[in-house]
Amino acid sequence: ILHGHLNMGGHSPSGEHIDVNSLYFERGGRPWIGIMGEFHFSRYSRKDWYKELCKMKAGGITIVAAYLFWIYHEEEEGVFDFSGDRDIRQFILDAKKAGLDVVIRIGPWAHGECRNGGFPDWLLKKPFKLRDNNDAYMALARTWYEKIYEQVKGLFYKDGGNIIGIQFENELVDNAEHLLALKKLAL
């Protein structure tokens, strides 16, 4: 079994450690398999999030994954909205209250059966290639990631929160250089 080869995992303030080896996940030094379900919180009424998350927990889910669809949060260029049914921070807090860990799926491309792969309409009108390492696209992706971070700061596992993972991009299998560039932005 290889340990540490993926450079993944981390510690909580309480000292618990999540790690990934060549065969399985470990949590607190023991083999661990999280059971993940998806919840597109921005497509659901905020008043029902906690109740639905509790149903997921009761059904055996231990991790909830949630897309952040850029198109819902920046409908107009430069105007970000994380309020109401778009409030990722409250969703994560509701998941914690329900006893669930969270993986946020931050795109920029998110798919999730969302129009434009979750890209805002205004972005499609830009004169540069999307899902590419060109400076103009990467600058907008950086702003998107920064706005997400402002919402979720302090909620990561390393801070005592319940965000145990982040997925950037979605269904991109043929551009390792772009994935690496997005990882660097996310970090």
JSON list of C-alpha atoms in Angstrom, two decimals:
[
{"chain": "A", "resi": 1, "resn": "ILE", "atom": "CA", "xyz": [0.00, 0.00, 0.00]},
{"chain": "A", "resi": 2, "resn": "LEU", "atom": "CA", "xyz": [1.45, 3.34, -1.03]},
{"chain": "A", "resi": 3, "resn": "HIS", "atom": "CA", "xyz": [1.04, 6.26, 1.38]},
{"chain": "A", "resi": 4, "resn": "GLY", "atom": "CA", "xyz": [1.52, 9.97, 0.64]},
{"chain": "A", "resi": 5, "resn": "HIS", "atom": "CA", "xyz": [2.00, 9.51, -3.10]},
{"chain": "A", "resi": 6, "resn": "LEU", "atom": "CA", "xyz": [-1.08, 11.56, -4.03]},
{"chain": "A", "resi": 7, "resn": "ASN", "atom": "CA", "xyz": [-0.34, 14.52, -1.74]},
{"chain": "A", "resi": 8, "resn": "MET", "atom": "CA", "xyz": [-3.93, 14.53, -0.50]},
{"chain": "A", "resi": 9, "resn": "GLY", "atom": "CA", "xyz": [-5.52, 14.56, 2.92]},
{"chain": "A", "resi": 10, "resn": "GLY", "atom": "CA", "xyz": [-5.21, 16.77, 5.94]},
{"chain": "A", "resi": 11, "resn": "HIS", "atom": "CA", "xyz": [-5.69, 17.34, 9.66]},
{"chain": "A", "resi": 12, "resn": "SER", "atom": "CA", "xyz": [-8.54, 18.89, 11.58]},
{"chain": "A", "resi": 13, "resn": "PRO", "atom": "CA", "xyz": [-7.79, 21.14, 14.58]},
{"chain": "A", "resi": 14, "resn": "SER", "atom": "CA", "xyz": [-8.76, 18.21, 16.82]},
{"chain": "A", "resi": 15, "resn": "GLY", "atom": "CA", "xyz": [-5.90, 16.19, 15.31]},
{"chain": "A", "resi": 16, "resn": "GLU", "atom": "CA", "xyz": [-8.01, 13.78, 13.27]},
{"chain": "A", "resi": 17, "resn": "HIS", "atom": "CA", "xyz": [-6.46, 13.02, 9.90]},
{"chain": "A", "resi": 18, "resn": "ILE", "atom": "CA", "xyz": [-8.04, 12.10, 6.56]},
{"chain": "A", "resi": 19, "resn": "ASP", "atom": "CA", "xyz": [-5.63, 10.46, 4.14]},
{"chain": "A", "resi": 20, "resn": "VAL", "atom": "CA", "xyz": [-5.69, 8.68, 0.80]},
{"chain": "A", "resi": 21, "resn": "ASN", "atom": "CA", "xyz": [-3.47, 5.72, 0.08]},
{"chain": "A", "resi": 22, "resn": "SER", "atom": "CA", "xyz": [-3.22, 3.54, -3.04]},
{"chain": "A", "resi": 23, "resn": "LEU", "atom": "CA", "xyz": [-6.20, 1.38, -2.02]},
{"chain": "A", "resi": 24, "resn": "TYR", "atom": "CA", "xyz": [-8.58, 3.34, 0.20]},
{"chain": "A", "resi": 25, "resn": "PHE", "atom": "CA", "xyz": [-9.27, 6.40, 2.33]},
{"chain": "A", "resi": 26, "resn": "GLU", "atom": "CA", "xyz": [-8.25, 6.56, 5.96]},
{"chain": "A", "resi": 27, "resn": "ARG", "atom": "CA", "xyz": [-9.90, 8.64, 8.66]},
{"chain": "A", "resi": 28, "resn": "GLY", "atom": "CA", "xyz": [-8.38, 8.76, 12.10]},
{"chain": "A", "resi": 29, "resn": "GLY", "atom": "CA", "xyz": [-5.87, 6.10, 11.04]},
{"chain": "A", "resi": 30, "resn": "ARG", "atom": "CA", "xyz": [-8.55, 3.56, 10.08]},
{"chain": "A", "resi": 31, "resn": "PRO", "atom": "CA", "xyz": [-9.86, 2.50, 6.67]},
{"chain": "A", "resi": 32, "resn": "TRP", "atom": "CA", "xyz": [-12.85, 4.64, 5.74]},
{"chain": "A", "resi": 33, "resn": "ILE", "atom": "CA", "xyz": [-15.32, 4.68, 2.89]},
{"chain": "A", "resi": 34, "resn": "GLY", "atom": "CA", "xyz": [-17.51, 7.73, 2.74]},
{"chain": "A", "resi": 35, "resn": "ILE", "atom": "CA", "xyz": [-20.86, 7.36, 1.02]},
{"chain": "A", "resi": 36, "resn": "MET", "atom": "CA", "xyz": [-21.53, 10.43, -1.12]},
{"chain": "A", "resi": 37, "resn": "GLY", "atom": "CA", "xyz": [-24.76, 11.83, -2.45]},
{"chain": "A", "resi": 38, "resn": "GLU", "atom": "CA", "xyz": [-25.36, 14.93, -4.55]},
{"chain": "A", "resi": 39, "resn": "PHE", "atom": "CA", "xyz": [-27.55, 17.89, -3.59]},
{"chain": "A", "resi": 40, "resn": "HIS", "atom": "CA", "xyz": [-27.94, 20.82, -5.98]},
{"chain": "A", "resi": 41, "resn": "PHE", "atom": "CA", "xyz": [-28.81, 23.25, -3.21]},
{"chain": "A", "resi": 42, "resn": "SER", "atom": "CA", "xyz": [-29.32, 26.25, -5.50]},
{"chain": "A", "resi": 43, "resn": "ARG", "atom": "CA", "xyz": [-32.16, 24.40, -7.24]},
{"chain": "A", "resi": 44, "resn": "TYR", "atom": "CA", "xyz": [-34.01, 23.80, -3.99]},
{"chain": "A", "resi": 45, "resn": "SER", "atom": "CA", "xyz": [-35.71, 26.00, -1.44]},
{"chain": "A", "resi": 46, "resn": "ARG", "atom": "CA", "xyz": [-33.34, 27.03, 1.35]},
{"chain": "A", "resi": 47, "resn": "LYS", "atom": "CA", "xyz": [-36.03, 26.48, 3.97]},
{"chain": "A", "resi": 48, "resn": "ASP", "atom": "CA", "xyz": [-36.01, 22.74, 3.19]},
{"chain": "A", "resi": 49, "resn": "TRP", "atom": "CA", "xyz": [-32.23, 22.13, 2.98]},
{"chain": "A", "resi": 50, "resn": "TYR", "atom": "CA", "xyz": [-31.73, 20.87, 6.52]},
{"chain": "A", "resi": 51, "resn": "LYS", "atom": "CA", "xyz": [-34.72, 18.51, 6.40]},
{"chain": "A", "resi": 52, "resn": "GLU", "atom": "CA", "xyz": [-33.55, 17.03, 3.08]},
{"chain": "A", "resi": 53, "resn": "LEU", "atom": "CA", "xyz": [-29.96, 16.72, 4.32]},
{"chain": "A", "resi": 54, "resn": "CYS", "atom": "CA", "xyz": [-31.24, 14.83, 7.38]},
{"chain": "A", "resi": 55, "resn": "LYS", "atom": "CA", "xyz": [-33.07, 12.44, 5.03]},
{"chain": "A", "resi": 56, "resn": "MET", "atom": "CA", "xyz": [-29.81, 11.86, 3.17]},
{"chain": "A", "resi": 57, "resn": "LYS", "atom": "CA", "xyz": [-28.02, 11.16, 6.45]},
{"chain": "A", "resi": 58, "resn": "ALA", "atom": "CA", "xyz": [-30.78, 8.77, 7.54]},
{"chain": "A", "resi": 59, "resn": "GLY", "atom": "CA", "xyz": [-30.40, 6.96, 4.21]},
{"chain": "A", "resi": 60, "resn": "GLY", "atom": "CA", "xyz": [-26.73, 6.25, 4.84]},
{"chain": "A", "resi": 61, "resn": "ILE", "atom": "CA", "xyz": [-25.09, 9.20, 3.10]},
{"chain": "A", "resi": 62, "resn": "THR", "atom": "CA", "xyz": [-22.03, 10.56, 4.95]},
{"chain": "A", "resi": 63, "resn": "ILE", "atom": "CA", "xyz": [-20.78, 13.12, 2.41]},
{"chain": "A", "resi": 64, "resn": "VAL", "atom": "CA", "xyz": [-22.85, 15.54, 0.36]},
{"chain": "A", "resi": 65, "resn": "ALA", "atom": "CA", "xyz": [-21.43, 16.93, -2.87]},
{"chain": "A", "resi": 66, "resn": "ALA", "atom": "CA", "xyz": [-22.71, 20.28, -4.10]},
{"chain": "A", "resi": 67, "resn": "TYR", "atom": "CA", "xyz": [-22.12, 22.10, -7.38]},
{"chain": "A", "resi": 68, "resn": "LEU", "atom": "CA", "xyz": [-21.64, 25.82, -7.39]},
{"chain": "A", "resi": 69, "resn": "PHE", "atom": "CA", "xyz": [-23.09, 26.81, -10.75]},
{"chain": "A", "resi": 70, "resn": "TRP", "atom": "CA", "xyz": [-21.36, 30.01, -11.85]},
{"chain": "A", "resi": 71, "resn": "ILE", "atom": "CA", "xyz": [-24.40, 30.93, -13.97]},
{"chain": "A", "resi": 72, "resn": "TYR", "atom": "CA", "xyz": [-26.57, 31.18, -10.82]},
{"chain": "A", "resi": 73, "resn": "HIS", "atom": "CA", "xyz": [-24.11, 33.29, -8.83]},
{"chain": "A", "resi": 74, "resn": "GLU", "atom": "CA", "xyz": [-22.92, 35.81, -11.43]},
{"chain": "A", "resi": 75, "resn": "GLU", "atom": "CA", "xyz": [-25.81, 36.24, -13.86]},
{"chain": "A", "resi": 76, "resn": "GLU", "atom": "CA", "xyz": [-24.56, 39.73, -14.65]},
{"chain": "A", "resi": 77, "resn": "GLU", "atom": "CA", "xyz": [-20.81, 40.13, -15.07]},
{"chain": "A", "resi": 78, "resn": "GLY", "atom": "CA", "xyz": [-19.22, 41.46, -11.90]},
{"chain": "A", "resi": 79, "resn": "VAL", "atom": "CA", "xyz": [-22.41, 41.13, -9.80]},
{"chain": "A", "resi": 80, "resn": "PHE", "atom": "CA", "xyz": [-22.19, 38.13, -7.46]},
{"chain": "A", "resi": 81, "resn": "ASP", "atom": "CA", "xyz": [-25.14, 36.73, -5.51]},
{"chain": "A", "resi": 82, "resn": "PHE", "atom": "CA", "xyz": [-24.73, 34.17, -2.73]},
{"chain": "A", "resi": 83, "resn": "SER", "atom": "CA", "xyz": [-27.99, 34.99, -0.97]},
{"chain": "A", "resi": 84, "resn": "GLY", "atom": "CA", "xyz": [-31.23, 33.06, -0.44]},
{"chain": "A", "resi": 85, "resn": "ASP", "atom": "CA", "xyz": [-31.28, 29.72, -2.25]},
{"chain": "A", "resi": 86, "resn": "ARG", "atom": "CA", "xyz": [-27.73, 30.48, -3.50]},
{"chain": "A", "resi": 87, "resn": "ASP", "atom": "CA", "xyz": [-26.20, 30.70, 0.00]},
{"chain": "A", "resi": 88, "resn": "ILE", "atom": "CA", "xyz": [-23.42, 28.10, -0.09]},
{"chain": "A", "resi": 89, "resn": "ARG", "atom": "CA", "xyz": [-22.24, 29.00, 3.41]},
{"chain": "A", "resi": 90, "resn": "GLN", "atom": "CA", "xyz": [-25.64, 28.28, 4.96]},
{"chain": "A", "resi": 91, "resn": "PHE", "atom": "CA", "xyz": [-25.93, 25.05, 2.97]},
{"chain": "A", "resi": 92, "resn": "ILE", "atom": "CA", "xyz": [-22.58, 23.84, 4.33]},
{"chain": "A", "resi": 93, "resn": "LEU", "atom": "CA", "xyz": [-23.59, 24.81, 7.87]},
{"chain": "A", "resi": 94, "resn": "ASP", "atom": "CA", "xyz": [-26.89, 22.93, 7.46]},
{"chain": "A", "resi": 95, "resn": "ALA", "atom": "CA", "xyz": [-24.94, 19.89, 6.25]},
{"chain": "A", "resi": 96, "resn": "LYS", "atom": "CA", "xyz": [-22.70, 20.09, 9.32]},
{"chain": "A", "resi": 97, "resn": "LYS", "atom": "CA", "xyz": [-25.76, 20.33, 11.58]},
{"chain": "A", "resi": 98, "resn": "ALA", "atom": "CA", "xyz": [-27.11, 17.20, 9.86]},
{"chain": "A", "resi": 99, "resn": "GLY", "atom": "CA", "xyz": [-23.80, 15.41, 10.48]},
{"chain": "A", "resi": 100, "resn": "LEU", "atom": "CA", "xyz": [-22.57, 15.41, 6.89]},
{"chain": "A", "resi": 101, "resn": "ASP", "atom": "CA", "xyz": [-19.19, 16.18, 5.38]},
{"chain": "A", "resi": 102, "resn": "VAL", "atom": "CA", "xyz": [-19.18, 18.25, 2.17]},
{"chain": "A", "resi": 103, "resn": "VAL", "atom": "CA", "xyz": [-17.35, 18.22, -1.15]},
{"chain": "A", "resi": 104, "resn": "ILE", "atom": "CA", "xyz": [-17.85, 21.46, -3.05]},
{"chain": "A", "resi": 105, "resn": "ARG", "atom": "CA", "xyz": [-17.72, 21.27, -6.84]},
{"chain": "A", "resi": 106, "resn": "ILE", "atom": "CA", "xyz": [-16.50, 24.70, -7.89]},
{"chain": "A", "resi": 107, "resn": "GLY", "atom": "CA", "xyz": [-16.16, 24.39, -11.67]},
{"chain": "A", "resi": 108, "resn": "PRO", "atom": "CA", "xyz": [-15.68, 26.76, -13.43]},
{"chain": "A", "resi": 109, "resn": "TRP", "atom": "CA", "xyz": [-17.34, 24.27, -15.82]},
{"chain": "A", "resi": 110, "resn": "ALA", "atom": "CA", "xyz": [-19.82, 22.31, -13.72]},
{"chain": "A", "resi": 111, "resn": "HIS", "atom": "CA", "xyz": [-22.25, 20.59, -16.09]},
{"chain": "A", "resi": 112, "resn": "GLY", "atom": "CA", "xyz": [-24.77, 19.02, -13.68]},
{"chain": "A", "resi": 113, "resn": "GLU", "atom": "CA", "xyz": [-27.35, 19.29, -16.47]},
{"chain": "A", "resi": 114, "resn": "CYS", "atom": "CA", "xyz": [-27.07, 23.06, -16.17]},
{"chain": "A", "resi": 115, "resn": "ARG", "atom": "CA", "xyz": [-27.31, 25.34, -19.22]},
{"chain": "A", "resi": 116, "resn": "ASN", "atom": "CA", "xyz": [-23.88, 26.22, -20.66]},
{"chain": "A", "resi": 117, "resn": "GLY", "atom": "CA", "xyz": [-22.23, 23.77, -18.28]},
{"chain": "A", "resi": 118, "resn": "GLY", "atom": "CA", "xyz": [-22.91, 26.33, -15.58]},
{"chain": "A", "resi": 119, "resn": "PHE", "atom": "CA", "xyz": [-21.08, 29.10, -17.43]},
{"chain": "A", "resi": 120, "resn": "PRO", "atom": "CA", "xyz": [-22.87, 32.47, -17.28]},
{"chain": "A", "resi": 121, "resn": "ASP", "atom": "CA", "xyz": [-24.40, 33.60, -20.58]},
{"chain": "A", "resi": 122, "resn": "TRP", "atom": "CA", "xyz": [-22.15, 36.69, -20.64]},
{"chain": "A", "resi": 123, "resn": "LEU", "atom": "CA", "xyz": [-19.05, 34.48, -20.47]},
{"chain": "A", "resi": 124, "resn": "LEU", "atom": "CA", "xyz": [-19.98, 32.70, -23.69]},
{"chain": "A", "resi": 125, "resn": "LYS", "atom": "CA", "xyz": [-19.82, 36.03, -25.53]},
{"chain": "A", "resi": 126, "resn": "LYS", "atom": "CA", "xyz": [-16.16, 36.62, -24.63]},
{"chain": "A", "resi": 127, "resn": "PRO", "atom": "CA", "xyz": [-13.64, 36.58, -27.51]},
{"chain": "A", "resi": 128, "resn": "PHE", "atom": "CA", "xyz": [-11.41, 33.87, -26.00]},
{"chain": "A", "resi": 129, "resn": "LYS", "atom": "CA", "xyz": [-11.49, 30.12, -25.59]},
{"chain": "A", "resi": 130, "resn": "LEU", "atom": "CA", "xyz": [-13.14, 28.76, -22.43]},
{"chain": "A", "resi": 131, "resn": "ARG", "atom": "CA", "xyz": [-11.77, 25.85, -20.41]},
{"chain": "A", "resi": 132, "resn": "ASP", "atom": "CA", "xyz": [-8.31, 26.95, -21.49]},
{"chain": "A", "resi": 133, "resn": "ASN", "atom": "CA", "xyz": [-5.23, 28.46, -19.88]},
{"chain": "A", "resi": 134, "resn": "ASN", "atom": "CA", "xyz": [-5.43, 31.78, -21.70]},
{"chain": "A", "resi": 135, "resn": "ASP", "atom": "CA", "xyz": [-4.91, 34.78, -19.41]},
{"chain": "A", "resi": 136, "resn": "ALA", "atom": "CA", "xyz": [-8.37, 36.31, -19.91]},
{"chain": "A", "resi": 137, "resn": "TYR", "atom": "CA", "xyz": [-10.27, 33.13, -19.02]},
{"chain": "A", "resi": 138, "resn": "MET", "atom": "CA", "xyz": [-7.99, 32.30, -16.10]},
{"chain": "A", "resi": 139, "resn": "ALA", "atom": "CA", "xyz": [-8.45, 35.81, -14.66]},
{"chain": "A", "resi": 140, "resn": "LEU", "atom": "CA", "xyz": [-12.24, 35.32, -14.63]},
{"chain": "A", "resi": 141, "resn": "ALA", "atom": "CA", "xyz": [-11.86, 31.82, -13.16]},
{"chain": "A", "resi": 142, "resn": "ARG", "atom": "CA", "xyz": [-9.61, 33.27, -10.44]},
{"chain": "A", "resi": 143, "resn": "THR", "atom": "CA", "xyz": [-12.27, 35.85, -9.53]},
{"chain": "A", "resi": 144, "resn": "TRP", "atom": "CA", "xyz": [-14.93, 33.11, -9.43]},
{"chain": "A", "resi": 145, "resn": "TYR", "atom": "CA", "xyz": [-12.78, 30.99, -7.09]},
{"chain": "A", "resi": 146, "resn": "GLU", "atom": "CA", "xyz": [-12.01, 34.01, -4.90]},
{"chain": "A", "resi": 147, "resn": "LYS", "atom": "CA", "xyz": [-15.73, 34.79, -4.54]},
{"chain": "A", "resi": 148, "resn": "ILE", "atom": "CA", "xyz": [-16.42, 31.19, -3.55]},
{"chain": "A", "resi": 149, "resn": "TYR", "atom": "CA", "xyz": [-13.60, 31.29, -1.01]},
{"chain": "A", "resi": 150, "resn": "GLU", "atom": "CA", "xyz": [-15.06, 34.43, 0.56]},
{"chain": "A", "resi": 151, "resn": "GLN", "atom": "CA", "xyz": [-18.25, 32.43, 1.19]},
{"chain": "A", "resi": 152, "resn": "VAL", "atom": "CA", "xyz": [-16.69, 29.23, 2.56]},
{"chain": "A", "resi": 153, "resn": "LYS", "atom": "CA", "xyz": [-13.67, 30.58, 4.43]},
{"chain": "A", "resi": 154, "resn": "GLY", "atom": "CA", "xyz": [-13.32, 28.88, 7.81]},
{"chain": "A", "resi": 155, "resn": "LEU", "atom": "CA", "xyz": [-15.52, 25.91, 6.86]},
{"chain": "A", "resi": 156, "resn": "PHE", "atom": "CA", "xyz": [-12.74, 23.62, 5.63]},
{"chain": "A", "resi": 157, "resn": "TYR", "atom": "CA", "xyz": [-11.77, 20.46, 7.50]},
{"chain": "A", "resi": 158, "resn": "LYS", "atom": "CA", "xyz": [-8.40, 21.98, 8.40]},
{"chain": "A", "resi": 159, "resn": "ASP", "atom": "CA", "xyz": [-10.31, 24.80, 10.15]},
{"chain": "A", "resi": 160, "resn": "GLY", "atom": "CA", "xyz": [-12.68, 22.49, 12.03]},
{"chain": "A", "resi": 161, "resn": "GLY", "atom": "CA", "xyz": [-15.34, 22.67, 9.32]},
{"chain": "A", "resi": 162, "resn": "ASN", "atom": "CA", "xyz": [-16.96, 19.94, 7.28]},
{"chain": "A", "resi": 163, "resn": "ILE", "atom": "CA", "xyz": [-15.63, 20.67, 3.77]},
{"chain": "A", "resi": 164, "resn": "ILE", "atom": "CA", "xyz": [-13.39, 17.66, 3.20]},
{"chain": "A", "resi": 165, "resn": "GLY", "atom": "CA", "xyz": [-12.83, 18.07, -0.53]},
{"chain": "A", "resi": 166, "resn": "ILE", "atom": "CA", "xyz": [-13.07, 20.28, -3.57]},
{"chain": "A", "resi": 167, "resn": "GLN", "atom": "CA", "xyz": [-13.61, 19.27, -7.17]},
{"chain": "A", "resi": 168, "resn": "PHE", "atom": "CA", "xyz": [-12.62, 21.78, -9.77]},
{"chain": "A", "resi": 169, "resn": "GLU", "atom": "CA", "xyz": [-13.75, 21.49, -13.39]},
{"chain": "A", "resi": 170, "resn": "ASN", "atom": "CA", "xyz": [-16.03, 18.64, -14.40]},
{"chain": "A", "resi": 171, "resn": "GLU", "atom": "CA", "xyz": [-15.75, 15.96, -17.05]},
{"chain": "A", "resi": 172, "resn": "LEU", "atom": "CA", "xyz": [-12.54, 17.33, -18.56]},
{"chain": "A", "resi": 173, "resn": "VAL", "atom": "CA", "xyz": [-10.36, 14.32, -19.35]},
{"chain": "A", "resi": 174, "resn": "ASP", "atom": "CA", "xyz": [-8.05, 15.53, -22.08]},
{"chain": "A", "resi": 175, "resn": "ASN", "atom": "CA", "xyz": [-6.34, 18.67, -20.76]},
{"chain": "A", "resi": 176, "resn": "ALA", "atom": "CA", "xyz": [-4.10, 17.88, -17.80]},
{"chain": "A", "resi": 177, "resn": "GLU", "atom": "CA", "xyz": [-2.33, 21.24, -18.10]},
{"chain": "A", "resi": 178, "resn": "HIS", "atom": "CA", "xyz": [-5.59, 23.12, -17.61]},
{"chain": "A", "resi": 179, "resn": "LEU", "atom": "CA", "xyz": [-6.58, 20.97, -14.64]},
{"chain": "A", "resi": 180, "resn": "LEU", "atom": "CA", "xyz": [-3.21, 21.68, -13.04]},
{"chain": "A", "resi": 181, "resn": "ALA", "atom": "CA", "xyz": [-3.62, 25.43, -13.66]},
{"chain": "A", "resi": 182, "resn": "LEU", "atom": "CA", "xyz": [-7.09, 25.35, -12.04]},
{"chain": "A", "resi": 183, "resn": "LYS", "atom": "CA", "xyz": [-5.71, 23.41, -9.08]},
{"chain": "A", "resi": 184, "resn": "LYS", "atom": "CA", "xyz": [-3.07, 26.10, -8.59]},
{"chain": "A", "resi": 185, "resn": "LEU", "atom": "CA", "xyz": [-5.80, 28.79, -8.73]},
{"chain": "A", "resi": 186, "resn": "ALA", "atom": "CA", "xyz": [-7.92, 26.90, -6.20]},
{"chain": "A", "resi": 187, "resn": "LEU", "atom": "CA", "xyz": [-5.00, 26.50, -3.82]}
]
